[in-house]
Structures are given as structure tokens and as C-alpha cells.
Coordinates of C-alpha atoms in Angstrom, one line a residue:
X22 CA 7.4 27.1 -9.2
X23 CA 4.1 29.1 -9.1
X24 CA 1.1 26.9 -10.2
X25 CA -2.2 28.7 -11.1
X26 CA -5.4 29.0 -9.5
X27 CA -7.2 27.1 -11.9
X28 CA -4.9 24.0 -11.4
X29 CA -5.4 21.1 -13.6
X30 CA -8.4 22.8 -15.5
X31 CA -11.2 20.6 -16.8
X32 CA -9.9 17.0 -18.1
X33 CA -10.8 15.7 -21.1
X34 CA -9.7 12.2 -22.7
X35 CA -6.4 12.0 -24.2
X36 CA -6.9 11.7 -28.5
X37 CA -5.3 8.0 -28.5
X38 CA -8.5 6.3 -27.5
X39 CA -9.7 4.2 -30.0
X40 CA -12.3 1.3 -30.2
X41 CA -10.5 -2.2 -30.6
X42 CA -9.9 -5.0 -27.9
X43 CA -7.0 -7.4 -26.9
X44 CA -6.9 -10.1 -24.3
X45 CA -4.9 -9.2 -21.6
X46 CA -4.6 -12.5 -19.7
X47 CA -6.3 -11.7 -16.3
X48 CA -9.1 -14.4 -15.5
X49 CA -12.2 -12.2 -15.4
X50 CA -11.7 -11.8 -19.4
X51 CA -11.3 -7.7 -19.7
X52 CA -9.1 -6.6 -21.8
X53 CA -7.9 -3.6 -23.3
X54 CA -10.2 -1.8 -25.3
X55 CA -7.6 1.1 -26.8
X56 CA -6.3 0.4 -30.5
X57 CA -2.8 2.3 -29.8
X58 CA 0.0 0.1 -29.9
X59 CA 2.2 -0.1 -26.4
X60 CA 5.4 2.1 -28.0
X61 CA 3.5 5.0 -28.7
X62 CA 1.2 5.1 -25.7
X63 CA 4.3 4.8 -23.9
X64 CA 6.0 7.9 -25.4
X65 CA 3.0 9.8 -25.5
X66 CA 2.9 9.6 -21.7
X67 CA 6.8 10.2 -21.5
X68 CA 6.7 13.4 -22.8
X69 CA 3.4 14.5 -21.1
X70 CA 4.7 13.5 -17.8
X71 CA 8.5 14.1 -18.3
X72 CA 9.0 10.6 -17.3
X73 CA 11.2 7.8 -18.8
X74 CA 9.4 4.5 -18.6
X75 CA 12.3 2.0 -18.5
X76 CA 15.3 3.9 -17.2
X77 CA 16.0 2.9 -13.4
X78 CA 17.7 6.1 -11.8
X79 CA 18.2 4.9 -8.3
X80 CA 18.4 0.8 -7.9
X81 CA 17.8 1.5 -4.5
X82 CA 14.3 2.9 -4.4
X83 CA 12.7 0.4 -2.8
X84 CA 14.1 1.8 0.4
X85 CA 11.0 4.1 1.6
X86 CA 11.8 8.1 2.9
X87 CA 10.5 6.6 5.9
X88 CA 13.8 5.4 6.8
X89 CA 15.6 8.3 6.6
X90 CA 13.6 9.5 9.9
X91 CA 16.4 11.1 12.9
X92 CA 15.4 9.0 15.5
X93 CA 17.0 10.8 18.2
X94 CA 15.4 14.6 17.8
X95 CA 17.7 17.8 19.1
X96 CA 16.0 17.3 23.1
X97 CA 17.9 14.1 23.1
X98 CA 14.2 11.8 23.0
X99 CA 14.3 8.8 21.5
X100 CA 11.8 8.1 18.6
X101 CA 11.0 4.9 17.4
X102 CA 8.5 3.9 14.6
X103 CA 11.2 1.7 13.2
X104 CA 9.7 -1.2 14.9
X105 CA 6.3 -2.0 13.1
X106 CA 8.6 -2.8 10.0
X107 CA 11.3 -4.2 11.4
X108 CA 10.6 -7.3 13.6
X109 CA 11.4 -11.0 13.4
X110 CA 9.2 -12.6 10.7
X111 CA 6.7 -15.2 11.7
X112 CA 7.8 -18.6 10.1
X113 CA 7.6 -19.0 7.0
X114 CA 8.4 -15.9 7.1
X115 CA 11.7 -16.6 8.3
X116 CA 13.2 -12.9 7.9
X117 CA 14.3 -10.9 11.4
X118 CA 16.0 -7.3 10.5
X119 CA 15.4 -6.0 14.1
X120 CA 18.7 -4.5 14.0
X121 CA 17.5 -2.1 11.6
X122 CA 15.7 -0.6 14.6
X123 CA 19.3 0.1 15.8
X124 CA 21.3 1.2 12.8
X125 CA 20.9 3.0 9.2
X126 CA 22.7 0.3 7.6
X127 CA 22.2 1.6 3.7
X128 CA 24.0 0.5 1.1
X129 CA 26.4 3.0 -0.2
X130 CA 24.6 3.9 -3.4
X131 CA 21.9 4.9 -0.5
X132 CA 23.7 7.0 2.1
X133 CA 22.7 10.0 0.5
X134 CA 18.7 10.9 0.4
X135 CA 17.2 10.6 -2.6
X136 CA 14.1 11.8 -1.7
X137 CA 14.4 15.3 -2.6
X138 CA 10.8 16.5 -2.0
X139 CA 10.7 16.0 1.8
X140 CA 12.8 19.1 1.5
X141 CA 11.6 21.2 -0.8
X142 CA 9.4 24.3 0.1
X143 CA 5.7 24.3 -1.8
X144 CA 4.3 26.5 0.8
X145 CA 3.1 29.1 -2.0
X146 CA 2.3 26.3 -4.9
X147 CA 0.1 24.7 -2.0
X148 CA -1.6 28.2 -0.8
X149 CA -2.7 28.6 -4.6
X150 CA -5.1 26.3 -4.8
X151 CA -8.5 27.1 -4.4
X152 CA -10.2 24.9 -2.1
X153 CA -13.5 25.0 -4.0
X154 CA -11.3 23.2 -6.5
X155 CA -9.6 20.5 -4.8
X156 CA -13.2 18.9 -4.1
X157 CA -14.3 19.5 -7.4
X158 CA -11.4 17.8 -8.3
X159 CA -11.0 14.9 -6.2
X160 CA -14.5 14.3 -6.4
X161 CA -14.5 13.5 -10.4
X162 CA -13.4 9.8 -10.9
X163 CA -10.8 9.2 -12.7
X164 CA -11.2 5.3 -12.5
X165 CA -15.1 5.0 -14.2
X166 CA -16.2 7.1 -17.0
X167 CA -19.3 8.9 -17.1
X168 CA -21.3 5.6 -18.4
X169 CA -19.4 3.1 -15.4
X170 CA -17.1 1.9 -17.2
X171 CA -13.2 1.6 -16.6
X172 CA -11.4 4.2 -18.0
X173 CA -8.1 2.0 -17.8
X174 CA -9.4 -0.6 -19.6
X175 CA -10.3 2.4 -22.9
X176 CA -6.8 3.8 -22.1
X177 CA -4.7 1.2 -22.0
X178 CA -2.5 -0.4 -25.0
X179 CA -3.6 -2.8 -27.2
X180 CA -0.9 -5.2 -26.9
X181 CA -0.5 -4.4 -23.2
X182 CA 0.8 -7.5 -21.3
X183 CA 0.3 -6.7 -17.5
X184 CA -3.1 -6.6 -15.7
X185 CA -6.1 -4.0 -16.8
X186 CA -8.0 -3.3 -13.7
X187 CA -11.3 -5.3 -13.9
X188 CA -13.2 -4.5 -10.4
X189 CA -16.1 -2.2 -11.0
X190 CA -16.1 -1.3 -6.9
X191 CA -20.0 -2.7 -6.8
X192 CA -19.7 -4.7 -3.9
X193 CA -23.0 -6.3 -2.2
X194 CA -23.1 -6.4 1.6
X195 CA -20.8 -9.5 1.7
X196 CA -17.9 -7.5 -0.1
X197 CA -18.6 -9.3 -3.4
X198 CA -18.0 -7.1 -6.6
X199 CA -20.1 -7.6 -9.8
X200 CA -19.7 -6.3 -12.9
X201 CA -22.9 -4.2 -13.3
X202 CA -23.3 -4.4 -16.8
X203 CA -23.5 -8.3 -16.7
X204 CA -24.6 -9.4 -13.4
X205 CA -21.6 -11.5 -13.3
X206 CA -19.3 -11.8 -10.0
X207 CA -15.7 -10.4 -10.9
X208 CA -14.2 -12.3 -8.1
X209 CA -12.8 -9.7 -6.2
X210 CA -13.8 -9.5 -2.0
X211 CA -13.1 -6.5 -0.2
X212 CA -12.4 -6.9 3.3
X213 CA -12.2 -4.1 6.6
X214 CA -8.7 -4.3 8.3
X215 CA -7.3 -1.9 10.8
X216 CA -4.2 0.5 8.9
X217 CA -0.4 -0.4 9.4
X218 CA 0.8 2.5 11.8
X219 CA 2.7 5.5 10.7
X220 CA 2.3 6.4 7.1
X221 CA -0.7 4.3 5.9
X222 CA -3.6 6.6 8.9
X223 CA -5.3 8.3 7.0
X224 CA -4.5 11.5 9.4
X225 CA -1.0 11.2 6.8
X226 CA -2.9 11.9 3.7
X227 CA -4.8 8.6 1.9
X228 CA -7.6 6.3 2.6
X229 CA -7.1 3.4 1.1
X230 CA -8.9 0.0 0.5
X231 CA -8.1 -3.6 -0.1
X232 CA -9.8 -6.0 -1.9
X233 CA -8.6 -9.9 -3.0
X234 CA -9.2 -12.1 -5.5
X235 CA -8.5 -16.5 -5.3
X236 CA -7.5 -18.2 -8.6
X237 CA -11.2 -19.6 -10.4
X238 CA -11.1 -23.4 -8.4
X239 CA -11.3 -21.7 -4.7
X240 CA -14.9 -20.6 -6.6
X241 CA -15.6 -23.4 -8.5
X242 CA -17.9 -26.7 -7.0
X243 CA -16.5 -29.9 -8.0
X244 CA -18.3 -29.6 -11.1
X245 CA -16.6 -26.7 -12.1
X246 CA -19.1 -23.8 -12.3
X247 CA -19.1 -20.7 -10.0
X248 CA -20.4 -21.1 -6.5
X249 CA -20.4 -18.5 -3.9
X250 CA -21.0 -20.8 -1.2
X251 CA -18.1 -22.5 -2.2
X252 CA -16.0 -19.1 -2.4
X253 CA -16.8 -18.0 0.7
X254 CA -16.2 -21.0 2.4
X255 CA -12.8 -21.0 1.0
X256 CA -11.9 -17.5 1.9
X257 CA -13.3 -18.3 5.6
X258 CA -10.6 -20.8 5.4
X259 CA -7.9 -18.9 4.0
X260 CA -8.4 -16.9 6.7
X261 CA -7.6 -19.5 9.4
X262 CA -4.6 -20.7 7.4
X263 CA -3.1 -17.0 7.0
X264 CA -3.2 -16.0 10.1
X265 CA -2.2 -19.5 11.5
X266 CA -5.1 -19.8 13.9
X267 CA -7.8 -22.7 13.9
X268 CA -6.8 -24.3 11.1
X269 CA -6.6 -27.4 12.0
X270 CA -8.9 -29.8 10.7
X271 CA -10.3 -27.3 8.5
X272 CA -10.3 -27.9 4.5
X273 CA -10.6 -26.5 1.7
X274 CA -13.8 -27.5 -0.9
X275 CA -15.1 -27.7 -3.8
X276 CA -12.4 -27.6 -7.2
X277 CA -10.0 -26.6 -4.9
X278 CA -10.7 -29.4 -2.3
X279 CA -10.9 -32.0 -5.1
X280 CA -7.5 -31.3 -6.2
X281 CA -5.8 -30.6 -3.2
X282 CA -6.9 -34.0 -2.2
X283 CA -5.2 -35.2 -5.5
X284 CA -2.2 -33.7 -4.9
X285 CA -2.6 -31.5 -7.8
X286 CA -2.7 -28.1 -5.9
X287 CA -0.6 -26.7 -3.0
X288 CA -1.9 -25.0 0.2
X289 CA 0.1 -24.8 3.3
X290 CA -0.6 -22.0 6.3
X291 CA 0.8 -18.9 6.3
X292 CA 0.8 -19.0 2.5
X293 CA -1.4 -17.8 -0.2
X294 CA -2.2 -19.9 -2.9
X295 CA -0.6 -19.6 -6.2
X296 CA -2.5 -17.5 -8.2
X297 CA -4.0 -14.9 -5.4
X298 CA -4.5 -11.6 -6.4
X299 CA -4.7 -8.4 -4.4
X300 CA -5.9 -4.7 -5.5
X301 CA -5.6 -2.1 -3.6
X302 CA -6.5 1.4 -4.0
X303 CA -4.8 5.2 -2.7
X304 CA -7.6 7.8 -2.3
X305 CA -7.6 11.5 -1.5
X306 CA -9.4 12.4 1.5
X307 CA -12.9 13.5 1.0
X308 CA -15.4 14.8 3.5
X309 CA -18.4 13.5 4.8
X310 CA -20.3 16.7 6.0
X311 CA -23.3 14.9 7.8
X312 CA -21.1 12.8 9.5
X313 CA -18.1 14.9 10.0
X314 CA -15.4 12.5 9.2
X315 CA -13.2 12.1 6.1
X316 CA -14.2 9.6 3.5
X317 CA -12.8 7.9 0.7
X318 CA -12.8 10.4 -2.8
X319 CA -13.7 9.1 -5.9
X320 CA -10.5 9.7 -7.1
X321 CA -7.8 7.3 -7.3
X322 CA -4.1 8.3 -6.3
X323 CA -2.5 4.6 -7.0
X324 CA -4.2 1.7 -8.0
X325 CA -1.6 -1.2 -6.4
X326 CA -2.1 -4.6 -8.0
X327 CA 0.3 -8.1 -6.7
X328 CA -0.3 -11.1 -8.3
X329 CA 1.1 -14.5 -6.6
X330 CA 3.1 -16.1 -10.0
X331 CA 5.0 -18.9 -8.1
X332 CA 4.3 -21.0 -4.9
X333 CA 6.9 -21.7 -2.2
X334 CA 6.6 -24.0 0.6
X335 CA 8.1 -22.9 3.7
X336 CA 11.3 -25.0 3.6
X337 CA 11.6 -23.7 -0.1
X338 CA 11.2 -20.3 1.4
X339 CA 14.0 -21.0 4.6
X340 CA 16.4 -22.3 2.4
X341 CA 16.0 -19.2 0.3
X342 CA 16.0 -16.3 2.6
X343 CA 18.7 -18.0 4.5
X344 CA 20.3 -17.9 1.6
X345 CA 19.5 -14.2 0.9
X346 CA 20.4 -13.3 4.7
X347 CA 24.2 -14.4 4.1
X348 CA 24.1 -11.9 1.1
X349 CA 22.1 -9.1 2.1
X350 CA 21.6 -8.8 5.8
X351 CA 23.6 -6.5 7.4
X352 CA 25.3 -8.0 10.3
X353 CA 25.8 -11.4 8.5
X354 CA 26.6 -10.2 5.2
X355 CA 29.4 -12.0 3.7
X356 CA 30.4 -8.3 1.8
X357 CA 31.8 -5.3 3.2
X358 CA 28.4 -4.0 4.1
X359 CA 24.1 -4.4 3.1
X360 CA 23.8 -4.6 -0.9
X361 CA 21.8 -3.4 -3.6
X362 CA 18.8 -5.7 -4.0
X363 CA 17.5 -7.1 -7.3
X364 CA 13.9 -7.4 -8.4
X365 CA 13.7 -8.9 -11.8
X366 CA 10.2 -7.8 -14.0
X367 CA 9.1 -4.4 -15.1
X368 CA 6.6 -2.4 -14.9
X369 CA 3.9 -3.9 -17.3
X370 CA 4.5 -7.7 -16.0
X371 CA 5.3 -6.8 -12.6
X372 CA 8.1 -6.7 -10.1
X373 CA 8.5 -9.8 -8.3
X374 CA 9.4 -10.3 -5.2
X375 CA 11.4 -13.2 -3.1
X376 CA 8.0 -14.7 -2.6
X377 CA 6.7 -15.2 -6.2
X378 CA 4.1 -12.5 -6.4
X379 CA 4.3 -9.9 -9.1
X380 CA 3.7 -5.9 -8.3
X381 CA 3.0 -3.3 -10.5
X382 CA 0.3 -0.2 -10.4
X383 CA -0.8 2.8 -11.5
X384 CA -0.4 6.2 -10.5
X385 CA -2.3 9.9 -11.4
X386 CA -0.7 11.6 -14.4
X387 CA -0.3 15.3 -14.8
X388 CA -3.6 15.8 -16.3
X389 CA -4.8 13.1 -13.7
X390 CA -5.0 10.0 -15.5
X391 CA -4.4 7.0 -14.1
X392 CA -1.4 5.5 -15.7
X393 CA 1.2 3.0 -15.1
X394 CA 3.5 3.6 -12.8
X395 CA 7.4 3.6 -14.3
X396 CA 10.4 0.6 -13.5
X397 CA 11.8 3.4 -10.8
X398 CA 8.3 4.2 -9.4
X399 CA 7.5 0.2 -9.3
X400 CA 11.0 -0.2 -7.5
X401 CA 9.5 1.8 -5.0
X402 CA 7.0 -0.9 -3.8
X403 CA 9.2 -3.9 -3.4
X404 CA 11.3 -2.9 -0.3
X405 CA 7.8 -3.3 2.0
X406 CA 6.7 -6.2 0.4
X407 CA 10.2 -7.9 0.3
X408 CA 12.2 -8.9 3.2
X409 CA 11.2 -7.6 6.3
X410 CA 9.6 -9.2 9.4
X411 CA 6.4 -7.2 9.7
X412 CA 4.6 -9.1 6.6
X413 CA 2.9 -12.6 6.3
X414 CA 3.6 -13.9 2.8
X415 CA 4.9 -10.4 1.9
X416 CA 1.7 -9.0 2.6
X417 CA 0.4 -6.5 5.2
X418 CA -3.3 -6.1 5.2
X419 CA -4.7 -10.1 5.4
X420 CA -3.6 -10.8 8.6
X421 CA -5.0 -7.3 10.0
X422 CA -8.5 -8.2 8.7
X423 CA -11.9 -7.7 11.3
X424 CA -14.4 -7.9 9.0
X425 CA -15.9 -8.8 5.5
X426 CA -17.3 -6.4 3.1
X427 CA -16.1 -2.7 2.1
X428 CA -15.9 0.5 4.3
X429 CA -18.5 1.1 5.6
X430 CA -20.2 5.0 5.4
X431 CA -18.3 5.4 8.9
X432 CA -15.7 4.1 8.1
X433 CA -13.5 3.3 11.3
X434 CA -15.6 5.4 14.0
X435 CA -16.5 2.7 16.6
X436 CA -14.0 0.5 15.9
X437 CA -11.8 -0.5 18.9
X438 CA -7.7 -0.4 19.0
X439 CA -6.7 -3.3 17.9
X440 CA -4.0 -5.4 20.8
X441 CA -1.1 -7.1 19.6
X442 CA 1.4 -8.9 21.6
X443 CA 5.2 -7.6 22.1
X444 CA 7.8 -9.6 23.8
X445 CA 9.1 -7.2 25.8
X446 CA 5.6 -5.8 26.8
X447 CA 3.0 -8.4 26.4
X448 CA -0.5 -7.3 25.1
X449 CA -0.7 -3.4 24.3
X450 CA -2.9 -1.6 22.3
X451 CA -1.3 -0.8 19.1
X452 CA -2.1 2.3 18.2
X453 CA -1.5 3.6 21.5
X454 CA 1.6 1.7 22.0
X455 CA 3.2 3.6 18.7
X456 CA 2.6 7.3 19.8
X457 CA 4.3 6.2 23.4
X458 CA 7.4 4.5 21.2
X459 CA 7.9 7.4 18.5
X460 CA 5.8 10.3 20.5
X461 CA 4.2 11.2 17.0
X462 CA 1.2 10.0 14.4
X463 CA 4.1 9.3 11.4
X464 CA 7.3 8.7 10.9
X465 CA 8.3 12.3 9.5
X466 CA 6.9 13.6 13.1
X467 CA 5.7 16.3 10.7
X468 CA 1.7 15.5 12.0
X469 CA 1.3 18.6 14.3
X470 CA -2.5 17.6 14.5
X471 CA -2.2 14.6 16.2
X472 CA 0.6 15.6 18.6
X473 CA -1.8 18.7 20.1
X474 CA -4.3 16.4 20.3
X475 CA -2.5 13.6 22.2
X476 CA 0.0 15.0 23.5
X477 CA 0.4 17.9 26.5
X478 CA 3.4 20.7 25.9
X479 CA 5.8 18.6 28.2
X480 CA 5.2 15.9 25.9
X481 CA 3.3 13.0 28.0
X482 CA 0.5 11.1 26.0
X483 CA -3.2 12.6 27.6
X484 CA -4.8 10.0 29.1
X485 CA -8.3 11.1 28.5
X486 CA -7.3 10.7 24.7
X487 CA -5.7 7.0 25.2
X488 CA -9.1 6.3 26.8
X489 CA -10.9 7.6 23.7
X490 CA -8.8 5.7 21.7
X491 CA -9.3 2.5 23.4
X492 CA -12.7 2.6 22.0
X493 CA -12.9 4.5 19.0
X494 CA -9.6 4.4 16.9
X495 CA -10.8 7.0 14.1
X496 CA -9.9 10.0 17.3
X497 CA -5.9 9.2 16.2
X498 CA -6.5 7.9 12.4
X499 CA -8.4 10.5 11.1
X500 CA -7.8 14.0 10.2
X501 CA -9.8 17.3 10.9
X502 CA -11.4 18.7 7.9
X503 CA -8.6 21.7 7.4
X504 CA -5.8 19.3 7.6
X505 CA -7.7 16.8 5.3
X506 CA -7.9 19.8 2.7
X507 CA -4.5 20.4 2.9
X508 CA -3.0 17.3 2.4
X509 CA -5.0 16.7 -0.5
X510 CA -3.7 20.0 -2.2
X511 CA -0.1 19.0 -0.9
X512 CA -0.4 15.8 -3.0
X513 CA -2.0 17.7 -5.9
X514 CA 1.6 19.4 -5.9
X515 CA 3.2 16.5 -6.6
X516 CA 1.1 15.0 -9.3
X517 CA 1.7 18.1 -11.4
X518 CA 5.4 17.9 -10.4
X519 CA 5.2 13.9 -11.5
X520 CA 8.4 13.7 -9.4
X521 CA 6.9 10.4 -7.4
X522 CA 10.5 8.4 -6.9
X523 CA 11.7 11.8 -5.0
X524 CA 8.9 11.3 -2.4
X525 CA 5.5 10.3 -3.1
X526 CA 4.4 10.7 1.1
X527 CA 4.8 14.9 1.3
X528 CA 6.5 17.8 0.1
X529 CA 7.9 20.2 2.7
X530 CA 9.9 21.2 4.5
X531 CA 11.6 18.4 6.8
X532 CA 15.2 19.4 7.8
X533 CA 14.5 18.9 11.8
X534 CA 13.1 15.2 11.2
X535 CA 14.3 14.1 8.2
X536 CA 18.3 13.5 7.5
X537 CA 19.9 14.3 4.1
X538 CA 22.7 12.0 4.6
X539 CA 23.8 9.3 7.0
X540 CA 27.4 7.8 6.9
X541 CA 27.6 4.4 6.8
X542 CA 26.7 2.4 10.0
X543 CA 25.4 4.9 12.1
X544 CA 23.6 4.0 14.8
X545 CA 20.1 5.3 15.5
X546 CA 20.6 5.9 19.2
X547 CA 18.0 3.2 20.1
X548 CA 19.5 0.6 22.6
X549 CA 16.7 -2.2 23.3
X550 CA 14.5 -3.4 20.1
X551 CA 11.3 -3.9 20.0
X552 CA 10.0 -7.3 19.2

């Protein structure tokens, strides 16, 4: 599997672009500008990409590769980084799966690995491309065209249902985007919020960003037109309500006051409203040469999109997870063992999830398109935003949130460890607190960088490091240049393989950390949970 030097020559725009529009249904009014009808832009891609659009291979793909990780290496140490996932839920979100810390409790259909790539060998594929190329390449957007405008929106079908990405990344100080060709505000508010550990450092291969969107009343005065003031106001208090702290007393205003008052509209903490949207976007690592430190690349990996179709109140949500927890939780399963989940949608529409939002995305094609992703590669996204006890509302990113606006040009240099609070351990700082429970920067312990740097040969943490880190979190999150340049070409493998649902994370070589195959109930080795 020898890929030339020249990888990926030169892209030019696929031949189906044509000029035509068609309301797509988001609220910002884009819509897709492409006069190809869905069926054909569908196959077209299909046999580009070797992909199959509707065909679901493996129901249980929304299990990550993560969880595949041998806890207990060949020393006899102990490894845990099943923890940040698996936690008791904070009410309403009433799901606990700490247990999960203890035991590989698959469902049958997943006992064997299907993630195929963490143990394939691209050492020569990866070695073959030129790194003059990969900037060159991961510096050309493949989100704008060369006039600003979004190529999705040119690309995309004309009678294509799901959501065309509308955020032209032209945020003012306060994280606002505008459209630049109007002046107009899209809706969309990035925000800075410290990365889940494991996977999601950058040090593992992606900066990414997040950015969210309230339905038009949370912007709307009482009179109905658009007022900042009023949006800000409301996210300030979103804010409070998410993360369950100083909300009382607080309330929302304008449109969405007024008909909250009315009983027309349902808030409750802990809960987005209905009709919140989130985008978030996968970058390649580029490199800031002045200041030393990677930086996010023009290029788009993923473009992740959820969108909140249904509101449930917190009983409505305890009377269904319960529910859920007699069918699918392992230890109280009413079944033989943990089964198969199901996540009704598709891929256009969205996936949803047990708390009413819908996911879908897009993903680089072989010629590095964005396109949307497939039902088996939108599977993938549902397990972490499902039922486990690490999210609030099914989301991750809200309730990590320290600051308004996007990334800065440094990024996360200066910015303290975060401290959160563990039962067993009271206050801890987090990142810190993950190398000493899993003695690694990611789950595949396949981040050599990090463990040098952190850790001494007989395997205790440096303390001179944890003392850097206490202050400056980007020493452990982010990669040297070499190993930034690296993962980007390792990742480059896999977008001209378009094998994403047999391990999007890596490709190599992962025998010693990863296992092929576990047997049904077998234990992890570790004996106390953390909670």
C-alpha cells in the first residue's frame, strides 16, 4: 500500500457543481447552492470514496477504539483513563456506568475489534510524504473557496434535507460570527474551554473548536428584532443554568423571557433549550513559527454539527434512562448480557440521541472534500454523546467553558490546569490527576512524547513538569513540531484509505496496548473506581 510522493496532487472542484439554490431549513436562511439532485451526488461520492452511504456494517460503532485499551500492561501496572467517561451522571443526567471502569462488558456483536487500523502498519505510506507537502496541504481550506464563501454550501445537494454549514468563522472579539458579505450576525458564539482528557489534547493529533448557536427568541427583544444585548445576556445565563451554579434568581429576557413567562417555552438547569445548536470543528495541526506552538490549520478534518430536536425535563429524562438502564446497563440488564443500542435518523437528518438532539457531520474525502459523513461513520458519534456519566445534556464542551470568544493566537499557553473535584480524592488538578491514573497522555499509551517528557525511566510523574503544568497546561496538551508533522501525515493516510469506521484516532501499530479481542465479561483488573 505504497502512496506517492505527490499525495493528493492539486484539488480541483468536482464537475457537479452547478448554480441553483434550495432551502435547507436551518434558521440563518443558507441553503444549498449545487443543482445536482441528492441520488447522484450520493453515488458520485460512493464510488470516489469506496464508501456505501446507507449500509450500517457494524451496529455497534458507537463504541470508540478507546475502549479496547489493555488496562493492565505486561509489568502488571494498572492504567486507567476509563474514568473521565465513565462516572455517575450529574442529575438530570441520571446515567452512572462506573462499572465500566471495572469490566469490558461488550455486547457480543462487539467482543471482537473492529477497529482494524489501530493495527495496521503505515510506517512506509507515512515516511512518503513529503513534508513540504503536508503544510501545503493542510494549509489550503477546504471549508471557504477562494472568494470566502462555503464550499459546502456550492457542493451540497439540491434537495439535501440535513444542515449546510452556515458559520463563515468571522468572529469579533466577543466570539460573535458575521457573515462578511452581509454584515449580518449568523448566530453562532464560539467559546474557549479546556479539552476532555485523553484523545481530544491536541498532543493526539486535532485541534478543534466549538462554537453554539440558541434558537432566534434567546436573540430577539420583546419586539422581536435581533439584539445582541439581549443574546448575550441570555447565553450569560445559559451558562449559570448549564453548569448548575448561580442560577438562582437569574432569568432569561427578551422573546425568550416573554414566553417563558407565558408558559410557552421550556428552560430548566442543566438542560439546553430546544432548538440549540452546536458546530464543532477537527483541524490538523499547523505551526505557528513565531510563537513556537501548534495552531489550528485551515483545513477541516470533521465538521460535527448536533442539533437539540426535542426537549425533556428531567423527570421525563429519569423515567427514561431508568428505563434504558433495565435494558442496556450491564449489571442490571434484564438480558443475558449489555445490548446493541439503537439510534434512529441517518446521516443527512441526523442521529439522535436519548436526549433529543440530532448529530450528523462531515468528514475529508479522498480528494479532501468535505463530505458527509456515512450512517456507519455517524454511528460512530452517538456512543459519547449517549449514555455515559461524563456529559451534561449529552454534551462535553459547555460545562468546560473559561472564556468567551475564539482561540486566541496562543491558544492555551498561559492557561492554568483546570481542578475538578473526585470523591475519592477531593480537588485535583485534572490534567495532572490523568497521567498519575493511566501513566500516559491517551488512551492507546501510544504518545511516547508526553511520557519522556513527564515521566522518568522508572516511571514516576517529574515533578518539575507537574509544577509547569499547574500553570501553563499547553506543556502536556500540545505537541512538538516533529510530532505535530507526523500526525498530520498519519491522518493523511487515512483519508486516502477513507476507512474512518476502522479507526479514525491513528493507524499503527498497537498490539502491546490495544486488544483484538476480549471475551465476554472480562475484568479490566481495576479494583476501586474513580468517581
Amino acid at each position: 500500500m505504497k502512496l506517492p510522493l505527490a499525495l493528493g496532487a492539486v484539488l480541483s472542484l468536482p464537475l457537479f457543481i452547478f448554480i441553483a439554490a434550495s432551502f435547507n431549513g436551518n434558521d440563518s436562511g443558507n441553503a444549498s447552492e449545487s443543482g445536482i439532485g441528492k441520488d447522484l451526488y450520493l453515488r458520485k461520492l460512493e464510488a470516489e470514496n469506496g464508501i456505501a452511504y446507507y449500509t450500517i456494517d457494524n451496529y455497534g460503532g458507537y463504541i470508540p477504539p478507546m475502549c479496547y485499551t489493555k488496562t493492565e500492561d505486561e509489568k502488571g501496572i494498572i492504567h486507567n483513563p476509563c474514568y473521565t467517561c465513565h462516572t455517575p451522571g450529574k442529575p438530570p443526567n441520571f446515567w452512572t456506568d462506573t462499572e465500566l471502569q471495572e469490566a469490558y462488558d461488550f455486547p457480543n456483536a462487539m467482543l471482537e475489534n473492529p477497529y482494524k487500523n489501530l493495527f495496521t502498519d503505515a510506517t512506509e505510506e507515512i515516511d512518503s510524504i513529503d513534508t513540504k507537502y503536508i503544510y501545503s496541504y493542510i494549509r489550503k481550506s477546504n471549508y471557504f473557496d477562494t472568494d470566502g464563501k462555503i464550499l459546502l454550501q456550492k457542493l451540497l445537494p439540491k434537495d439535501w434535507k440535513g444542515y449546510v454549514p452556515d458559520c463563515y468563522f468571522n468572529f469579533d472579539e466577543e466570539g460573535f460570527d458575521r457573515n462578511p458579505f452581509t454584515g449580518e450576525y449568523t448566530g453562532w458564539r464560539a467559546y474557549q474551554y479546556y479539552p476532555f482528557p485523553g484523545t481530544f489534547w491536541p498532543t493526539n493529533g486535532s485541534i478543534d473548536d466549538v462554537m453554539i448557536r440558541l434558537p432566534m427568541v434567546f436573540r430577539q427583544n420583546e419586539m422581536g428584532e435581533f439584539d445582541k444585548e439581549v443574546y448575550k445576556k441570555n447565553l450569560e445565563v445559559l451558562d449559570r443554568y448549564i453548569k448548575q451554579e448561580g442560577y438562582e434568581g437569574l432569568s432569561f429576557v427578551g422573546m425568550a423571557g416573554k414566553l417563558i413567562r407565558e408558559g410557552k417555552l421550556q428552560v430548566e438547569p442543566g438542560l439546553f433549550p430546544q432548538g440549540t445548536e452546536f458546530l464543532h470543528t477537527v483541524r490538523y495541526l499547523d505551526w505557528d513559527d513565531k510563537l513556537q506552538i501548534v495552531k489550528p490549520s485551515p483545513r477541516m478534518k470533521e465538521v460535527r454539527y448536533a442539533y437539540k430536536e426535542e426537549f425533556y425535563s428531567s423527570t421525563d429524562l429519569y423515567s427514561m434512562l431508568m428505563k434504558k438502564y433495565q435494558e442496556q446497563h450491564p449489571s442490571k440488564s434484564i438480558n443475558t448480557g449489555p445490548q446493541l443500542e439503537a439510534f434512529p435518523g441517518d446521516f443527512e437528518r441526523g442521529m439522535r440521541s436519548p436526549y433529543g438532539w440530532r448529530l450528523s457531520g462531515f468528514i475529508e474525502d479522498k480528494n479532501g472534500y468535505l463530505r458527509p459523513q456515512t450512517n456507519q461513520e455517524t454511528l460512530y458519534c452517538m456512543g459519547c454523546h449517549g449514555t455515559i456519566g461524563a456529559t451534561t445534556d449529552g454534551i462535553f464542551s459547555f460545562t468546560r467553558k473559561f472564556g468567551w470568544g475564539y482561540w486566541k493566537k496562543t491558544g492555551l499557553r498561559g492557561i492554568p490546569e483546570p481542578i475538578v473535584h473526585y470523591k475519592n480524592y477531593g480537588n485535583v488538578g485534572e490534567y495532572s490527576f490523568y497521567l498519575k491514573q493511566n501513566y500516559s497522555g491517551n488512551e492507546f499509551r501510544s504518545n511516547e512524547e508526553v511520557i519522556k517528557k513527564f515521566f522518568s525511566s522508572e516511571g514516576t510523574l517529574k515533578q518539575d513538569m507537574l509544577d509547569a503544568l499547574k500553570k501553563d497546561v499547553s506543556v502536556l496538551l500540545y505537541p512538538s513540531k516533529e510530532r505535530a508533522e507526523r500526525l498530520n501525515k498519519t491522518y493523511l493516510v487515512i483519508v486516502k484509505l477513507q476507512k474512518f469506521t476502522l479507526g479514525r484516532e491513528t493507524i499503527g501499530n498497537l498490539e502491546k496496548t490495544i486488544y483484538r479481542k476480549v471475551y465476554d465479561g472480562q475484568k479490566t483488573g481495576i479494583r476501586e473506581p474513580i468517581f
